[in-house]
XYZ file of C-alpha atoms in Angstrom:
247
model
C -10.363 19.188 16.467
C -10.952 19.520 20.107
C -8.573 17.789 22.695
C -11.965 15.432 23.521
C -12.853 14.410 19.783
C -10.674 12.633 16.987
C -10.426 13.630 13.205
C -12.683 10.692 12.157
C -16.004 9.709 13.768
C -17.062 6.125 14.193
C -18.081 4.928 10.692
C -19.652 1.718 9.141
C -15.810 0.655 8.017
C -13.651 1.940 10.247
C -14.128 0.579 13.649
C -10.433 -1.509 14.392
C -8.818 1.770 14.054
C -11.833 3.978 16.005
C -11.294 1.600 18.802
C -7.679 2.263 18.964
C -7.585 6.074 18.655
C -10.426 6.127 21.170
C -8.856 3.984 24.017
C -5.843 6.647 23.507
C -8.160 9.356 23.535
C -9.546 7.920 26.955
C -5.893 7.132 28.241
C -4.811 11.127 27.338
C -7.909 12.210 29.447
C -7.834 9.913 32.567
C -10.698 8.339 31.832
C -9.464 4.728 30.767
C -11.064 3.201 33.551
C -14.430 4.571 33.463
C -14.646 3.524 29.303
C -13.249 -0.329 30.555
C -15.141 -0.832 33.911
C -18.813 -0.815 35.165
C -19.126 2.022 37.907
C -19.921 1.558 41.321
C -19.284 4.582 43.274
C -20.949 7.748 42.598
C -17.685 9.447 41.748
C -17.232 6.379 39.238
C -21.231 6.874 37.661
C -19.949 10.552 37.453
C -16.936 10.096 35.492
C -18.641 7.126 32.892
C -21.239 9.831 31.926
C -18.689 12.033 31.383
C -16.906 9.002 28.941
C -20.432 8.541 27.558
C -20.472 12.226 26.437
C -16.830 11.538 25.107
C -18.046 9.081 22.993
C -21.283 10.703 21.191
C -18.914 13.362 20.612
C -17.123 10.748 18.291
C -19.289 8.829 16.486
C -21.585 9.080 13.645
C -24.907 10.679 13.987
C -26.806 6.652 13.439
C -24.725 5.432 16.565
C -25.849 7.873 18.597
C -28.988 5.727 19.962
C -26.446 3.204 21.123
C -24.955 5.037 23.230
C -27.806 6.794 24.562
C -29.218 3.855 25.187
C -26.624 1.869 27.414
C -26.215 2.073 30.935
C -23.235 3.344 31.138
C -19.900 4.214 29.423
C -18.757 0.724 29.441
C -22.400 -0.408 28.378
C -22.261 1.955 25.321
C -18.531 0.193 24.740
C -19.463 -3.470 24.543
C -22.690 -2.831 22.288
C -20.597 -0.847 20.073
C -17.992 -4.028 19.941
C -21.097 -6.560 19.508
C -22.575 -4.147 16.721
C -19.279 -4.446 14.468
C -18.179 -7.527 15.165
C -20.005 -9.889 12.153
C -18.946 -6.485 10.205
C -16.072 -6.248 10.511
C -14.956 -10.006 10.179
C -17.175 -9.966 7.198
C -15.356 -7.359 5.673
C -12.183 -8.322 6.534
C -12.245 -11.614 4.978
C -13.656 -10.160 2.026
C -10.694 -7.673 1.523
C -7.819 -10.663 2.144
C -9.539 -12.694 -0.829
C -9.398 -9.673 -3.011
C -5.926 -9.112 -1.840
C -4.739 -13.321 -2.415
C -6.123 -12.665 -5.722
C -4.851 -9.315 -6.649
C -3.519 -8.724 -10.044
C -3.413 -6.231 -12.722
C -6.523 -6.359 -15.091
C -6.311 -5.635 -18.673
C -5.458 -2.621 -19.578
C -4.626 -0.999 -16.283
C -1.458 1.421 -15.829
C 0.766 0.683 -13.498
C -0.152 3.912 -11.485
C -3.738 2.995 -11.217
C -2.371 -0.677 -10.401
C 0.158 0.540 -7.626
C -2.796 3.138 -6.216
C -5.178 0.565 -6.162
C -2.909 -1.679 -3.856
C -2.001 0.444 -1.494
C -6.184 1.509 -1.161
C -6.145 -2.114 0.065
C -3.566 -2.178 2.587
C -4.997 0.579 3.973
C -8.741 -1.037 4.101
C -7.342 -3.992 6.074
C -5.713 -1.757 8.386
C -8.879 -0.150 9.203
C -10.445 -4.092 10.073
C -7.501 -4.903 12.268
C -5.541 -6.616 9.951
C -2.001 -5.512 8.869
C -0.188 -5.518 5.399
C 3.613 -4.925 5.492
C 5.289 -3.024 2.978
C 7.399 -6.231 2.391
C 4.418 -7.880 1.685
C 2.375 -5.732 -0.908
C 5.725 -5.681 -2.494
C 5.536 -9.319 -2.521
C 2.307 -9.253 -3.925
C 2.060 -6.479 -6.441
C 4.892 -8.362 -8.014
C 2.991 -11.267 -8.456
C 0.195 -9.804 -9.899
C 2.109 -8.385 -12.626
C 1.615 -9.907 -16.435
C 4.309 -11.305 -17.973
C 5.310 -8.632 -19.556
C 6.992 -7.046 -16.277
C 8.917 -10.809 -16.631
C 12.511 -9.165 -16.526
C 11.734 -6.419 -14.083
C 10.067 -8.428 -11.662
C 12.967 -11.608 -12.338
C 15.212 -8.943 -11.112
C 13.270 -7.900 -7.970
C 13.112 -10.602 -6.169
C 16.550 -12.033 -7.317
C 18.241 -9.219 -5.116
C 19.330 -9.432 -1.579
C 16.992 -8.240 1.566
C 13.717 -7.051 1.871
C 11.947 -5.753 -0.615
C 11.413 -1.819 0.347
C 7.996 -1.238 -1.529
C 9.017 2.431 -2.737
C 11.838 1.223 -4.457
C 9.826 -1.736 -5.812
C 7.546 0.830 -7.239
C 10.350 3.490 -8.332
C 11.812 0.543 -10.579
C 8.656 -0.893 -11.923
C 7.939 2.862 -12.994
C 11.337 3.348 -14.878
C 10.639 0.105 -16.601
C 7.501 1.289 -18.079
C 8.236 3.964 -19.960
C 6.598 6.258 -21.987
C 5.938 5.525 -25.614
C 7.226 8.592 -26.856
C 10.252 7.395 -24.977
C 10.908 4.112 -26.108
C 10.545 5.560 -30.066
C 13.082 8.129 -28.705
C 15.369 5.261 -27.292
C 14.412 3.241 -30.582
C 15.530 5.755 -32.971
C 18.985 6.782 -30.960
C 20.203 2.851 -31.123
C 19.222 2.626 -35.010
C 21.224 6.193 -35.265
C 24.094 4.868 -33.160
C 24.707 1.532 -35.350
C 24.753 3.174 -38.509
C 27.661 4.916 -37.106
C 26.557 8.370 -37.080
C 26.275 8.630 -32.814
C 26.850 11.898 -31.252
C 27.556 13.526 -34.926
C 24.002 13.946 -36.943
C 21.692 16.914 -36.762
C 24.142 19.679 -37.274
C 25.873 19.655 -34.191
C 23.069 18.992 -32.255
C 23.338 17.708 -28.751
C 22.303 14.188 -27.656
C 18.795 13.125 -26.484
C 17.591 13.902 -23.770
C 16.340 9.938 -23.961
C 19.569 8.696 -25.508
C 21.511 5.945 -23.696
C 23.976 8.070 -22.586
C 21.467 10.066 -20.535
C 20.197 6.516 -19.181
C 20.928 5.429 -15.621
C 20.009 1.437 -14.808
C 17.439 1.225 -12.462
C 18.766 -2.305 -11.514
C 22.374 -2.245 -11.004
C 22.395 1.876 -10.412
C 25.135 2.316 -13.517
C 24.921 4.910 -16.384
C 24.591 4.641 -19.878
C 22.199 1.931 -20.477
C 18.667 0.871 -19.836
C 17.638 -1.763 -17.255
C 16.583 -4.299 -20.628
C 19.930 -3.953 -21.913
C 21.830 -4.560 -18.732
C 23.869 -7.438 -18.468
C 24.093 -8.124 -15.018
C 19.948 -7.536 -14.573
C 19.664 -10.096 -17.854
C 22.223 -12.850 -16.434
C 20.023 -13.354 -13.129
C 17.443 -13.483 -15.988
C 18.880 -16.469 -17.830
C 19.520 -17.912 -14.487
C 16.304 -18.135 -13.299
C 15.149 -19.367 -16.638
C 18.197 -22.373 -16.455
C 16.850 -23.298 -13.508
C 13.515 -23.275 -14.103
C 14.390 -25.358 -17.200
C 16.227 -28.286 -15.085
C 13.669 -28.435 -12.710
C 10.957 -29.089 -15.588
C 13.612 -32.117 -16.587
């Protein structure tokens, strides 16, 4: 792109974040002023045309009238505001019901579930309105079924923020494959019949065997984060007090 035009022209949903980009576009070239104030002098008529030109430059081809049409660069700037406004807040209210009522629907993976939240943090960011990571954590957590009850227990049992990537690197390890869990299945039947480590002619252990495991809760080897103790006592906890409060 040239030093005059961004990498994404004014679009229908885009316009918190084309405002933004384009003040800073104005600021690099010295030609705040002219974009934020109605000329007077000639020199100041000069230098809004030349903000004008700045602006068709970065816009889609249907918004092109607008500008054309305004008096000057400032003109061009307040009709563009006016134009998006019911748009925008339109859309942005839309987006921050779907994202109080976000959960997982039937039958979604967790991939498609994680993708599709982050798609939506980065929609309200383009109306203005900002998602933390602490706070899609938050809520992709709570729109987890209840079979994520022991994974999710866990998360927000532990200390500090919630750093989404690990949120998501932990929800991943939980859900593992099904050719997995048979794999994990079939090692603990082998192990309790007493035959661990020995069977298969000297072969060596699973590559999905415990003792390749690493718990993605309390970071220790050799078991899986449902069979971990510590991960299942916070657990039982929660449940206790869940249970007195009911009393």
């Amino acid at each position: 792109m040239g030093k005059d035009r961004l990498d994404e022209p004014l679009d229908l949903h885009n316009y918190s974040t084309w405002k933004l980009r384009f003040q800073l576009l104005c600021a690099e070239l010295g030609y705040s002023r002219a974009l934020l104030q109605a000329p007077i002098a000639e020199a100041d008529v000069i230098m809004s045309d030349k903000v004008k030109s700045v602006m068709a430059k970065n816009v889609k081809n249907h918004y092109l009238q607008t500008i054309v049409r305004a008096a000057n660069a400032k003109a061009a700037w307040d009709a563009l505001a006016a134009t998006f406004a019911s748009t925008c807040n339109t859309r942005k209210v839309a987006l921050r019901q779907e994202l109080s009522d976000f959960k997982m629907e039937n039958g979604e993976e967790l991939p498609v579930y994680i993708s599709r939240a982050r798609q939506l943090q980065s929609d309200l960011l383009e109306t203005g309105h900002v998602v933390s990571d602490v706070e899609l954590s938050i809520i992709v957590i709570k729109g987890l079924p209840s079979k994520y009850h022991v994974v999710t227990t866990a998360l927000t049992m532990r200390e500090g923020e919630l750093d989404f990537n690990q949120v998501v690197t932990r929800l991943m390890a939980y859900v593992l494959p099904e050719d997995d869990k048979k794999d994990s299945s079939v090692f603990i039947t082998h192990q309790s019949g007493g035959n661990a480590g020995s069977s298969g002619g000297g072969k060596g252990s699973r590559p999905n065997s415990k003792s390749n495991a690493t718990c993605h809760y309390c970071g220790k080897p050799g078991h899986f984060i449902r069979e971990c103790k510590k991960c299942l006592a916070v657990v039982r906890q929660v449940v206790w007090r869940r249970c007195v409060e009911v009393i």
